[in-house]
């Protein structure tokens, strides 16, 4: 067992650092990871979405499964799931979350000469903190993977409209984006 005597002798946090359970304020010039140890476990969900505008040629190659790198939608789906699982390693102050489930869906969207891949990610966990960062990371990593898969066809690729659509189980109550 590690020697914890140094912790026992450590000074108490100064009062300027005290915070209520909702505060995210860190000491001036500093950062902190919010302590969620006093929170109870709750089932938490999050839904996020985004778009990747890829142009007609890349769109057709995805549709016909003729991209040089292979099946962009399947690879991006796997990448999004992996991204959700690695969120706390990518975002420095994000808590590590025990993810119970992640679902990433990609679909082709052809609307008025706007050729895009729509990305949606749903994440679920039971714990003291939410999974919105995991859902948002899944969308972003899936979108970046679509970019990578299509960049040999065109450089005119744009990742847009990444946003949280809904969240449940948080201490601030449920959230649903109005569109």
PDB file of C-alpha atoms in Angstrom, residues 18-170:
ATOM      1  CA  UNK A  18     -14.452  25.966  -2.235  1.00  0.00           C
ATOM      2  CA  UNK A  19     -17.357  25.377  -4.556  1.00  0.00           C
ATOM      3  CA  UNK A  20     -20.856  24.063  -4.492  1.00  0.00           C
ATOM      4  CA  UNK A  21     -21.674  20.881  -6.395  1.00  0.00           C
ATOM      5  CA  UNK A  22     -22.549  22.766  -9.599  1.00  0.00           C
ATOM      6  CA  UNK A  23     -19.608  25.178  -9.808  1.00  0.00           C
ATOM      7  CA  UNK A  24     -16.916  24.686 -12.395  1.00  0.00           C
ATOM      8  CA  UNK A  25     -14.782  27.630 -11.202  1.00  0.00           C
ATOM      9  CA  UNK A  26     -11.089  26.927 -10.735  1.00  0.00           C
ATOM     10  CA  UNK A  27      -8.611  29.140  -8.928  1.00  0.00           C
ATOM     11  CA  UNK A  28      -7.523  32.044 -11.124  1.00  0.00           C
ATOM     12  CA  UNK A  29      -5.043  30.800 -13.686  1.00  0.00           C
ATOM     13  CA  UNK A  30      -5.617  27.161 -12.821  1.00  0.00           C
ATOM     14  CA  UNK A  31      -7.618  24.181 -13.938  1.00  0.00           C
ATOM     15  CA  UNK A  32      -9.368  21.449 -12.069  1.00  0.00           C
ATOM     16  CA  UNK A  33     -11.247  18.269 -12.696  1.00  0.00           C
ATOM     17  CA  UNK A  34     -14.593  18.553 -10.929  1.00  0.00           C
ATOM     18  CA  UNK A  35     -14.959  16.153  -7.999  1.00  0.00           C
ATOM     19  CA  UNK A  36     -18.044  14.009  -8.659  1.00  0.00           C
ATOM     20  CA  UNK A  37     -17.463  11.539  -5.825  1.00  0.00           C
ATOM     21  CA  UNK A  38     -20.394  12.874  -3.757  1.00  0.00           C
ATOM     22  CA  UNK A  39     -22.860  12.420  -6.603  1.00  0.00           C
ATOM     23  CA  UNK A  40     -24.993   9.321  -6.753  1.00  0.00           C
ATOM     24  CA  UNK A  41     -25.049   7.039  -9.743  1.00  0.00           C
ATOM     25  CA  UNK A  42     -27.803   7.647 -12.273  1.00  0.00           C
ATOM     26  CA  UNK A  43     -28.588   6.299 -15.721  1.00  0.00           C
ATOM     27  CA  UNK A  44     -27.443   8.945 -18.178  1.00  0.00           C
ATOM     28  CA  UNK A  45     -27.910   9.220 -21.926  1.00  0.00           C
ATOM     29  CA  UNK A  46     -26.861  11.656 -24.616  1.00  0.00           C
ATOM     30  CA  UNK A  47     -27.632  12.079 -28.307  1.00  0.00           C
ATOM     31  CA  UNK A  48     -25.417  14.156 -30.600  1.00  0.00           C
ATOM     32  CA  UNK A  49     -25.382  14.822 -34.335  1.00  0.00           C
ATOM     33  CA  UNK A  50     -23.338  16.394 -37.107  1.00  0.00           C
ATOM     34  CA  UNK A  51     -22.883  16.523 -40.888  1.00  0.00           C
ATOM     35  CA  UNK A  52     -20.007  16.048 -43.272  1.00  0.00           C
ATOM     36  CA  UNK A  53     -20.478  17.858 -46.578  1.00  0.00           C
ATOM     37  CA  UNK A  54     -18.472  15.849 -49.110  1.00  0.00           C
ATOM     38  CA  UNK A  55     -19.532  16.899 -52.604  1.00  0.00           C
ATOM     39  CA  UNK A  56     -21.194  14.816 -55.274  1.00  0.00           C
ATOM     40  CA  UNK A  57     -18.217  12.718 -56.432  1.00  0.00           C
ATOM     41  CA  UNK A  58     -17.289  11.472 -52.948  1.00  0.00           C
ATOM     42  CA  UNK A  59     -20.983  10.989 -52.189  1.00  0.00           C
ATOM     43  CA  UNK A  60     -21.400   8.753 -55.254  1.00  0.00           C
ATOM     44  CA  UNK A  61     -18.280   6.751 -54.399  1.00  0.00           C
ATOM     45  CA  UNK A  62     -19.577   6.100 -50.877  1.00  0.00           C
ATOM     46  CA  UNK A  63     -22.982   5.215 -52.305  1.00  0.00           C
ATOM     47  CA  UNK A  64     -21.456   2.795 -54.837  1.00  0.00           C
ATOM     48  CA  UNK A  65     -18.810   1.542 -52.369  1.00  0.00           C
ATOM     49  CA  UNK A  66     -15.952   2.437 -54.707  1.00  0.00           C
ATOM     50  CA  UNK A  67     -13.768   4.560 -52.404  1.00  0.00           C
ATOM     51  CA  UNK A  68     -10.096   3.511 -52.459  1.00  0.00           C
ATOM     52  CA  UNK A  69     -10.024   3.023 -48.678  1.00  0.00           C
ATOM     53  CA  UNK A  70     -13.201   0.938 -48.585  1.00  0.00           C
ATOM     54  CA  UNK A  71     -16.569   1.221 -46.855  1.00  0.00           C
ATOM     55  CA  UNK A  72     -16.489   4.720 -45.362  1.00  0.00           C
ATOM     56  CA  UNK A  73     -19.727   4.430 -43.408  1.00  0.00           C
ATOM     57  CA  UNK A  74     -18.739   1.210 -41.637  1.00  0.00           C
ATOM     58  CA  UNK A  75     -15.208   2.385 -40.860  1.00  0.00           C
ATOM     59  CA  UNK A  76     -16.561   5.721 -39.565  1.00  0.00           C
ATOM     60  CA  UNK A  77     -19.118   3.906 -37.405  1.00  0.00           C
ATOM     61  CA  UNK A  78     -16.386   1.837 -35.761  1.00  0.00           C
ATOM     62  CA  UNK A  79     -14.195   4.930 -35.368  1.00  0.00           C
ATOM     63  CA  UNK A  80     -17.039   6.825 -33.688  1.00  0.00           C
ATOM     64  CA  UNK A  81     -17.588   4.029 -31.181  1.00  0.00           C
ATOM     65  CA  UNK A  82     -13.854   3.925 -30.484  1.00  0.00           C
ATOM     66  CA  UNK A  83     -13.793   7.710 -30.061  1.00  0.00           C
ATOM     67  CA  UNK A  84     -16.571   7.579 -27.475  1.00  0.00           C
ATOM     68  CA  UNK A  85     -14.604   4.992 -25.507  1.00  0.00           C
ATOM     69  CA  UNK A  86     -11.449   7.161 -25.569  1.00  0.00           C
ATOM     70  CA  UNK A  87     -13.045  10.515 -24.721  1.00  0.00           C
ATOM     71  CA  UNK A  88     -11.393  10.998 -21.338  1.00  0.00           C
ATOM     72  CA  UNK A  89      -7.987  10.403 -22.941  1.00  0.00           C
ATOM     73  CA  UNK A  90      -8.636  13.094 -25.552  1.00  0.00           C
ATOM     74  CA  UNK A  91     -10.338  15.766 -23.420  1.00  0.00           C
ATOM     75  CA  UNK A  92      -8.059  16.545 -20.453  1.00  0.00           C
ATOM     76  CA  UNK A  93     -10.621  17.367 -17.736  1.00  0.00           C
ATOM     77  CA  UNK A  94     -13.307  14.921 -18.839  1.00  0.00           C
ATOM     78  CA  UNK A  95     -14.049  12.103 -16.397  1.00  0.00           C
ATOM     79  CA  UNK A  96     -13.554   8.511 -17.424  1.00  0.00           C
ATOM     80  CA  UNK A  97     -17.049   7.080 -17.860  1.00  0.00           C
ATOM     81  CA  UNK A  98     -18.101   3.442 -17.769  1.00  0.00           C
ATOM     82  CA  UNK A  99     -20.039   3.354 -21.038  1.00  0.00           C
ATOM     83  CA  UNK A 100     -22.915   0.879 -21.106  1.00  0.00           C
ATOM     84  CA  UNK A 101     -23.652   1.385 -24.779  1.00  0.00           C
ATOM     85  CA  UNK A 102     -22.789   3.489 -27.822  1.00  0.00           C
ATOM     86  CA  UNK A 103     -24.643   3.551 -31.115  1.00  0.00           C
ATOM     87  CA  UNK A 104     -23.264   5.507 -34.072  1.00  0.00           C
ATOM     88  CA  UNK A 105     -25.364   5.861 -37.212  1.00  0.00           C
ATOM     89  CA  UNK A 106     -24.240   7.340 -40.513  1.00  0.00           C
ATOM     90  CA  UNK A 107     -26.487   8.004 -43.485  1.00  0.00           C
ATOM     91  CA  UNK A 108     -26.157   9.634 -46.873  1.00  0.00           C
ATOM     92  CA  UNK A 109     -28.150  12.821 -47.389  1.00  0.00           C
ATOM     93  CA  UNK A 110     -28.728  14.402 -50.782  1.00  0.00           C
ATOM     94  CA  UNK A 111     -30.690  17.632 -50.451  1.00  0.00           C
ATOM     95  CA  UNK A 112     -30.705  20.369 -53.104  1.00  0.00           C
ATOM     96  CA  UNK A 113     -27.173  19.764 -54.395  1.00  0.00           C
ATOM     97  CA  UNK A 114     -25.877  19.390 -50.824  1.00  0.00           C
ATOM     98  CA  UNK A 115     -24.220  15.982 -50.671  1.00  0.00           C
ATOM     99  CA  UNK A 116     -23.494  14.984 -47.089  1.00  0.00           C
ATOM    100  CA  UNK A 117     -23.100  12.223 -44.558  1.00  0.00           C
ATOM    101  CA  UNK A 118     -25.281  12.657 -41.485  1.00  0.00           C
ATOM    102  CA  UNK A 119     -23.807  11.353 -38.231  1.00  0.00           C
ATOM    103  CA  UNK A 120     -25.734  10.597 -35.030  1.00  0.00           C
ATOM    104  CA  UNK A 121     -24.361   9.097 -31.836  1.00  0.00           C
ATOM    105  CA  UNK A 122     -26.174   7.852 -28.748  1.00  0.00           C
ATOM    106  CA  UNK A 123     -24.292   7.034 -25.553  1.00  0.00           C
ATOM    107  CA  UNK A 124     -25.532   5.526 -22.284  1.00  0.00           C
ATOM    108  CA  UNK A 125     -23.920   4.993 -18.897  1.00  0.00           C
ATOM    109  CA  UNK A 126     -24.722   4.616 -15.229  1.00  0.00           C
ATOM    110  CA  UNK A 127     -22.581   6.798 -13.021  1.00  0.00           C
ATOM    111  CA  UNK A 128     -22.043  10.174 -11.382  1.00  0.00           C
ATOM    112  CA  UNK A 129     -21.436  12.177 -14.558  1.00  0.00           C
ATOM    113  CA  UNK A 130     -22.996  12.516 -18.000  1.00  0.00           C
ATOM    114  CA  UNK A 131     -22.059  11.071 -21.374  1.00  0.00           C
ATOM    115  CA  UNK A 132     -22.588  14.097 -23.613  1.00  0.00           C
ATOM    116  CA  UNK A 133     -18.844  14.409 -24.223  1.00  0.00           C
ATOM    117  CA  UNK A 134     -18.728  10.771 -25.318  1.00  0.00           C
ATOM    118  CA  UNK A 135     -21.616  11.275 -27.767  1.00  0.00           C
ATOM    119  CA  UNK A 136     -20.050  14.470 -29.142  1.00  0.00           C
ATOM    120  CA  UNK A 137     -16.652  12.803 -29.468  1.00  0.00           C
ATOM    121  CA  UNK A 138     -18.224   9.868 -31.302  1.00  0.00           C
ATOM    122  CA  UNK A 139     -19.787  12.263 -33.832  1.00  0.00           C
ATOM    123  CA  UNK A 140     -16.544  14.172 -34.327  1.00  0.00           C
ATOM    124  CA  UNK A 141     -14.340  11.092 -34.719  1.00  0.00           C
ATOM    125  CA  UNK A 142     -16.821   9.500 -37.141  1.00  0.00           C
ATOM    126  CA  UNK A 143     -16.931  12.763 -39.125  1.00  0.00           C
ATOM    127  CA  UNK A 144     -13.132  12.989 -39.222  1.00  0.00           C
ATOM    128  CA  UNK A 145     -13.015   9.408 -40.457  1.00  0.00           C
ATOM    129  CA  UNK A 146     -15.397  10.248 -43.307  1.00  0.00           C
ATOM    130  CA  UNK A 147     -13.080  13.155 -44.127  1.00  0.00           C
ATOM    131  CA  UNK A 148     -10.057  10.847 -44.130  1.00  0.00           C
ATOM    132  CA  UNK A 149     -11.814   8.270 -46.302  1.00  0.00           C
ATOM    133  CA  UNK A 150     -12.878  10.912 -48.865  1.00  0.00           C
ATOM    134  CA  UNK A 151      -9.894  13.280 -48.973  1.00  0.00           C
ATOM    135  CA  UNK A 152      -8.366  11.551 -52.005  1.00  0.00           C
ATOM    136  CA  UNK A 153     -11.533  12.421 -53.944  1.00  0.00           C
ATOM    137  CA  UNK A 154     -11.891  16.051 -52.837  1.00  0.00           C
ATOM    138  CA  UNK A 155     -10.435  18.548 -50.406  1.00  0.00           C
ATOM    139  CA  UNK A 156     -13.740  20.466 -50.358  1.00  0.00           C
ATOM    140  CA  UNK A 157     -15.022  18.627 -47.294  1.00  0.00           C
ATOM    141  CA  UNK A 158     -16.699  20.423 -44.434  1.00  0.00           C
ATOM    142  CA  UNK A 159     -17.644  19.092 -40.996  1.00  0.00           C
ATOM    143  CA  UNK A 160     -20.623  21.103 -39.742  1.00  0.00           C
ATOM    144  CA  UNK A 161     -23.474  21.325 -37.277  1.00  0.00           C
ATOM    145  CA  UNK A 162     -21.952  19.167 -34.527  1.00  0.00           C
ATOM    146  CA  UNK A 163     -24.259  19.581 -31.543  1.00  0.00           C
ATOM    147  CA  UNK A 164     -25.849  17.942 -28.536  1.00  0.00           C
ATOM    148  CA  UNK A 165     -29.468  17.052 -29.303  1.00  0.00           C
ATOM    149  CA  UNK A 166     -30.582  15.552 -25.993  1.00  0.00           C
ATOM    150  CA  UNK A 167     -29.324  14.500 -22.590  1.00  0.00           C
ATOM    151  CA  UNK A 168     -31.033  12.681 -19.713  1.00  0.00           C
ATOM    152  CA  UNK A 169     -30.164  11.838 -16.136  1.00  0.00           C
ATOM    153  CA  UNK A 170     -27.996  14.830 -15.303  1.00  0.00           C
TER     154      UNK A 170
END
